[in-house]
Amino acid sequence: MTADKGEFKRDQNYLADRITADGRDGWPVEPGRYRLVIARACPWANRASIVRRLLGLEDVLSMGICGPTHDQRSWTFDLDPGGRDPVLGIERLQEAFFKRDPQYPRGITVPAIVDVPTGQVVTNDFKQMTLDLSLEWRAYHREGAPDLYPEPLRDEIDDVADKVFRDVNNGVYKAGFAGSQEAYEEAYNALFARLDWLSERLANQRYLVGDTITEADVRLFTTLVRFDAVYHGHFKCNREKLTEMPVLWAYTRDLFQTPGFGDTIDFDQVKEHYYVVHRSINPTGVIPAGPDLSGWLTPHGREELGGRPFGDGTPPGPPIEGEQVPSLAA
């Protein structure tokens, strides 16, 4: 949606119920009770799939995967046999929102967590969702799970994440969906100013906050990994490609090659979503053949900066059956 000045305005009113250890919103953490619904294409949903992998919650929080495209009504489960989610039994995520509120007036968004017994969406508040997976689901984390939101660093993580959201995560959308030259240039300038700031910050430290991977890195990664495939061309964020920003390209490759990050990325689905769904920007629906993906697995050299990806923890195991993505390895 755009305002009078042609600025893209994201509707940030979400179902804000929380699934907590004490169940104070009526939704207690329970293994097997809830289903996380994502789409591989979506950067906001990608955050949840990464955090779930890093924390090892696969056995207690199942995951449904929508296809890469959707219509005006809803994301759909067209990747599943018969076009239905095998656990929820629905064709459209919209059905779970309407179970919660038959008059639900807002967009049907991923990620969403659905209460399996009732079929109702509990929350689609993607910002709070990943924090709660770290804090409220702690009793079910795998042995060796990293602390993605360490208490001493939370203020700094929040500050960096807010800047990244405003200018980068949402900034690419503000550029891509701008309805005026003025609004586009304002978003474009803010985006690249922030990317320059991030490059300077990361030039001498391996991760955004502290010496381990945190929530802040997860949030930045999901935009940067999509940058050359869609945002550079499709959203006109074309001062430089990610591959032309040496620090950020090495940083993103470092994370991509870290278990739990690159093994959640399906570039074909990412491209199909943006170029097919956004017909106001790409009326033909033609999907680009590029970019070349071979560089993602090349050495990045970031180990020289020190840092411990998982702190005192360990990497997650390989993706479980049914959740693998195409490998870039030759």
Tab-separated table of N, CA and C in Angstrom, residues 122-209:
chain	number	residue	atom	x	y	z
A	122	VAL	N	-2.325	-18.811	15.569
A	122	VAL	CA	-2.054	-18.187	16.864
A	122	VAL	C	-1.413	-16.827	16.656
A	123	THR	N	-0.386	-16.781	15.815
A	123	THR	CA	0.349	-15.541	15.603
A	123	THR	C	0.984	-15.524	14.223
A	124	ASN	N	1.080	-14.331	13.659
A	124	ASN	CA	1.904	-14.110	12.466
A	124	ASN	C	2.846	-12.934	12.693
A	125	ASP	N	3.129	-12.649	13.964
A	125	ASP	CA	4.026	-11.554	14.341
A	125	ASP	C	5.465	-12.036	14.210
A	126	PHE	N	6.044	-11.838	13.019
A	126	PHE	CA	7.334	-12.457	12.714
A	126	PHE	C	8.469	-11.930	13.581
A	127	LYS	N	8.386	-10.685	14.033
A	127	LYS	CA	9.465	-10.146	14.867
A	127	LYS	C	9.510	-10.833	16.222
A	128	GLN	N	8.359	-10.954	16.867
A	128	GLN	CA	8.308	-11.572	18.194
A	128	GLN	C	8.485	-13.085	18.117
A	129	MET	N	8.055	-13.666	17.010
A	129	MET	CA	8.048	-15.125	16.867
A	129	MET	C	9.427	-15.726	17.083
A	130	THR	N	10.437	-15.173	16.444
A	130	THR	CA	11.769	-15.772	16.553
A	130	THR	C	12.364	-15.543	17.940
A	131	LEU	N	12.058	-14.406	18.549
A	131	LEU	CA	12.535	-14.167	19.911
A	131	LEU	C	11.911	-15.173	20.869
A	132	ASP	N	10.630	-15.467	20.679
A	132	ASP	CA	9.971	-16.439	21.554
A	132	ASP	C	10.502	-17.845	21.328
A	133	LEU	N	10.864	-18.190	20.100
A	133	LEU	CA	11.481	-19.497	19.882
A	133	LEU	C	12.772	-19.614	20.689
A	134	SER	N	13.505	-18.504	20.802
A	134	SER	CA	14.741	-18.511	21.584
A	134	SER	C	14.491	-18.537	23.084
A	135	LEU	N	13.509	-17.799	23.549
A	135	LEU	CA	13.331	-17.591	24.987
A	135	LEU	C	12.279	-18.505	25.603
A	136	GLU	N	11.122	-18.613	24.962
A	136	GLU	CA	10.011	-19.341	25.568
A	136	GLU	C	10.073	-20.848	25.310
A	137	TRP	N	10.726	-21.245	24.235
A	137	TRP	CA	10.825	-22.663	23.890
A	137	TRP	C	12.147	-23.279	24.372
A	138	ARG	N	12.828	-22.605	25.258
A	138	ARG	CA	14.185	-23.015	25.655
A	138	ARG	C	14.236	-24.441	26.206
A	139	ALA	N	13.186	-24.861	26.883
A	139	ALA	CA	13.189	-26.210	27.468
A	139	ALA	C	13.289	-27.304	26.410
A	140	TYR	N	12.986	-26.964	25.163
A	140	TYR	CA	12.978	-27.958	24.087
A	140	TYR	C	14.092	-27.738	23.070
A	141	HIS	N	15.016	-26.816	23.361
A	141	HIS	CA	16.150	-26.617	22.462
A	141	HIS	C	17.029	-27.866	22.438
A	142	ARG	N	17.681	-28.076	21.318
A	142	ARG	CA	18.616	-29.205	21.220
A	142	ARG	C	19.815	-28.958	22.134
A	143	GLU	N	20.489	-30.023	22.489
A	143	GLU	CA	21.749	-29.886	23.213
A	143	GLU	C	22.752	-29.172	22.305
A	144	GLY	N	23.375	-28.123	22.810
A	144	GLY	CA	24.326	-27.360	22.006
A	144	GLY	C	23.700	-26.231	21.213
A	145	ALA	N	22.411	-25.945	21.449
A	145	ALA	CA	21.758	-24.839	20.733
A	145	ALA	C	22.416	-23.514	21.110
A	146	PRO	N	22.604	-22.616	20.146
A	146	PRO	CA	23.221	-21.325	20.448
A	146	PRO	C	22.249	-20.399	21.163
A	147	ASP	N	22.786	-19.430	21.874
A	147	ASP	CA	21.974	-18.370	22.481
A	147	ASP	C	21.932	-17.219	21.475
A	148	LEU	N	20.827	-17.118	20.740
A	148	LEU	CA	20.710	-16.109	19.686
A	148	LEU	C	20.294	-14.741	20.214
A	149	TYR	N	19.909	-14.692	21.482
A	149	TYR	CA	19.444	-13.429	22.059
A	149	TYR	C	19.984	-13.291	23.487
A	150	PRO	N	21.324	-13.269	23.620
A	150	PRO	CA	21.933	-13.246	24.955
A	150	PRO	C	21.556	-11.972	25.708
A	151	GLU	N	21.215	-12.143	26.955
A	151	GLU	CA	20.669	-11.028	27.735
A	151	GLU	C	21.581	-9.807	27.781
A	152	PRO	N	22.897	-9.954	27.972
A	152	PRO	CA	23.744	-8.759	28.055
A	152	PRO	C	23.791	-7.941	26.761
A	153	LEU	N	23.431	-8.568	25.635
A	153	LEU	CA	23.549	-7.898	24.331
A	153	LEU	C	22.200	-7.505	23.738
A	154	ARG	N	21.119	-7.699	24.474
A	154	ARG	CA	19.791	-7.513	23.878
A	154	ARG	C	19.527	-6.083	23.432
A	155	ASP	N	19.946	-5.112	24.199
A	155	ASP	CA	19.710	-3.719	23.795
A	155	ASP	C	20.428	-3.409	22.490
A	156	GLU	N	21.666	-3.884	22.364
A	156	GLU	CA	22.429	-3.633	21.139
A	156	GLU	C	21.850	-4.420	19.966
A	157	ILE	N	21.459	-5.664	20.214
A	157	ILE	CA	20.829	-6.455	19.156
A	157	ILE	C	19.560	-5.756	18.671
A	158	ASP	N	18.733	-5.294	19.604
A	158	ASP	CA	17.489	-4.609	19.241
A	158	ASP	C	17.765	-3.346	18.437
A	159	ASP	N	18.769	-2.591	18.849
A	159	ASP	CA	19.094	-1.339	18.153
A	159	ASP	C	19.556	-1.615	16.724
A	160	VAL	N	20.462	-2.564	16.563
A	160	VAL	CA	20.951	-2.899	15.224
A	160	VAL	C	19.815	-3.462	14.378
A	161	ALA	N	19.003	-4.336	14.965
A	161	ALA	CA	17.904	-4.950	14.214
A	161	ALA	C	16.885	-3.912	13.767
A	162	ASP	N	16.623	-2.913	14.609
A	162	ASP	CA	15.682	-1.849	14.224
A	162	ASP	C	16.208	-1.061	13.028
A	163	LYS	N	17.478	-0.732	13.046
A	163	LYS	CA	18.085	0.001	11.925
A	163	LYS	C	18.049	-0.842	10.647
A	164	VAL	N	18.378	-2.125	10.801
A	164	VAL	CA	18.377	-3.018	9.641
A	164	VAL	C	16.967	-3.179	9.089
A	165	PHE	N	15.977	-3.320	9.968
A	165	PHE	CA	14.600	-3.449	9.486
A	165	PHE	C	14.183	-2.213	8.698
A	166	ARG	N	14.384	-1.054	9.265
A	166	ARG	CA	13.899	0.182	8.650
A	166	ARG	C	14.530	0.429	7.285
A	167	ASP	N	15.830	0.272	7.211
A	167	ASP	CA	16.539	0.706	6.005
A	167	ASP	C	16.878	-0.420	5.038
A	168	VAL	N	16.955	-1.662	5.523
A	168	VAL	CA	17.389	-2.771	4.668
A	168	VAL	C	16.251	-3.768	4.460
A	169	ASN	N	15.825	-4.468	5.531
A	169	ASN	CA	14.758	-5.473	5.369
A	169	ASN	C	13.527	-4.882	4.697
A	170	ASN	N	13.034	-3.789	5.253
A	170	ASN	CA	11.867	-3.117	4.675
A	170	ASN	C	12.284	-2.088	3.636
A	171	GLY	N	13.529	-1.655	3.709
A	171	GLY	CA	14.011	-0.634	2.786
A	171	GLY	C	13.990	-1.061	1.335
A	172	VAL	N	14.313	-2.343	1.078
A	172	VAL	CA	14.280	-2.806	-0.312
A	172	VAL	C	12.852	-2.766	-0.851
A	173	TYR	N	11.878	-3.050	0.008
A	173	TYR	CA	10.475	-2.983	-0.406
A	173	TYR	C	10.046	-1.533	-0.630
A	174	LYS	N	10.523	-0.640	0.217
A	174	LYS	CA	10.180	0.776	0.047
A	174	LYS	C	10.717	1.304	-1.279
A	175	ALA	N	11.871	0.802	-1.701
A	175	ALA	CA	12.391	1.182	-3.018
A	175	ALA	C	11.589	0.501	-4.123
A	176	GLY	N	11.372	-0.786	-3.977
A	176	GLY	CA	10.730	-1.557	-5.038
A	176	GLY	C	9.299	-1.174	-5.307
A	177	PHE	N	8.558	-0.798	-4.279
A	177	PHE	CA	7.143	-0.473	-4.441
A	177	PHE	C	6.868	1.028	-4.351
A	178	ALA	N	7.906	1.830	-4.424
A	178	ALA	CA	7.710	3.282	-4.394
A	178	ALA	C	6.829	3.714	-5.563
A	179	GLY	N	5.908	4.630	-5.266
A	179	GLY	CA	5.001	5.121	-6.304
A	179	GLY	C	5.390	6.473	-6.859
A	180	SER	N	6.545	6.982	-6.443
A	180	SER	CA	7.037	8.254	-6.979
A	180	SER	C	8.551	8.221	-7.001
A	181	GLN	N	9.125	9.040	-7.852
A	181	GLN	CA	10.586	9.126	-7.928
A	181	GLN	C	11.177	9.574	-6.594
A	182	GLU	N	10.510	10.527	-5.952
A	182	GLU	CA	11.000	11.043	-4.671
A	182	GLU	C	11.042	9.941	-3.613
A	183	ALA	N	9.967	9.178	-3.512
A	183	ALA	CA	9.907	8.119	-2.508
A	183	ALA	C	10.948	7.039	-2.804
A	184	TYR	N	11.109	6.705	-4.087
A	184	TYR	CA	12.106	5.705	-4.468
A	184	TYR	C	13.515	6.155	-4.094
A	185	GLU	N	13.868	7.379	-4.451
A	185	GLU	CA	15.231	7.843	-4.193
A	185	GLU	C	15.510	7.965	-2.696
A	186	GLU	N	14.497	8.335	-1.929
A	186	GLU	CA	14.677	8.415	-0.478
A	186	GLU	C	14.969	7.030	0.097
A	187	ALA	N	14.219	6.025	-0.348
A	187	ALA	CA	14.445	4.657	0.130
A	187	ALA	C	15.783	4.115	-0.357
A	188	TYR	N	16.093	4.360	-1.619
A	188	TYR	CA	17.360	3.907	-2.217
A	188	TYR	C	18.549	4.478	-1.445
A	189	ASN	N	18.506	5.768	-1.172
A	189	ASN	CA	19.623	6.412	-0.474
A	189	ASN	C	19.765	5.888	0.951
A	190	ALA	N	18.626	5.689	1.637
A	190	ALA	CA	18.678	5.164	3.003
A	190	ALA	C	19.210	3.732	3.014
A	191	LEU	N	18.810	2.939	2.027
A	191	LEU	CA	19.273	1.559	1.929
A	191	LEU	C	20.783	1.498	1.796
A	192	PHE	N	21.324	2.215	0.831
A	192	PHE	CA	22.760	2.091	0.593
A	192	PHE	C	23.595	2.801	1.652
A	193	ALA	N	23.042	3.835	2.276
A	193	ALA	CA	23.738	4.428	3.418
A	193	ALA	C	23.850	3.407	4.550
A	194	ARG	N	22.776	2.655	4.771
A	194	ARG	CA	22.809	1.645	5.829
A	194	ARG	C	23.725	0.483	5.449
A	195	LEU	N	23.724	0.070	4.186
A	195	LEU	CA	24.636	-0.994	3.772
A	195	LEU	C	26.086	-0.555	3.930
A	196	ASP	N	26.376	0.721	3.657
A	196	ASP	CA	27.733	1.230	3.883
A	196	ASP	C	28.077	1.184	5.373
A	197	TRP	N	27.107	1.545	6.216
A	197	TRP	CA	27.292	1.501	7.671
A	197	TRP	C	27.551	0.076	8.133
A	198	LEU	N	26.811	-0.863	7.575
A	198	LEU	CA	26.998	-2.267	7.929
A	198	LEU	C	28.360	-2.784	7.458
A	199	SER	N	28.771	-2.355	6.273
A	199	SER	CA	30.086	-2.768	5.768
A	199	SER	C	31.194	-2.294	6.700
A	200	GLU	N	31.077	-1.059	7.159
A	200	GLU	CA	32.082	-0.520	8.076
A	200	GLU	C	32.057	-1.280	9.401
A	201	ARG	N	30.867	-1.565	9.904
A	201	ARG	CA	30.736	-2.274	11.174
A	201	ARG	C	31.328	-3.675	11.100
A	202	LEU	N	31.117	-4.345	9.964
A	202	LEU	CA	31.527	-5.733	9.813
A	202	LEU	C	32.937	-5.901	9.256
A	203	ALA	N	33.599	-4.803	8.966
A	203	ALA	CA	34.935	-4.905	8.376
A	203	ALA	C	35.922	-5.567	9.328
A	204	ASN	N	35.732	-5.344	10.624
A	204	ASN	CA	36.692	-5.867	11.598
A	204	ASN	C	36.052	-6.745	12.662
A	205	GLN	N	34.801	-7.130	12.478
A	205	GLN	CA	34.172	-8.091	13.380
A	205	GLN	C	33.339	-9.045	12.552
A	206	ARG	N	33.326	-10.310	12.974
A	206	ARG	CA	32.730	-11.340	12.127
A	206	ARG	C	31.209	-11.266	12.111
A	207	TYR	N	30.619	-10.899	13.256
A	207	TYR	CA	29.161	-10.867	13.368
A	207	TYR	C	28.694	-9.487	13.824
A	208	LEU	N	27.404	-9.252	13.727
A	208	LEU	CA	26.888	-7.898	13.955
A	208	LEU	C	27.014	-7.437	15.396
A	209	VAL	N	26.752	-8.338	16.336
A	209	VAL	CA	26.789	-7.977	17.755
A	209	VAL	C	27.516	-9.085	18.514
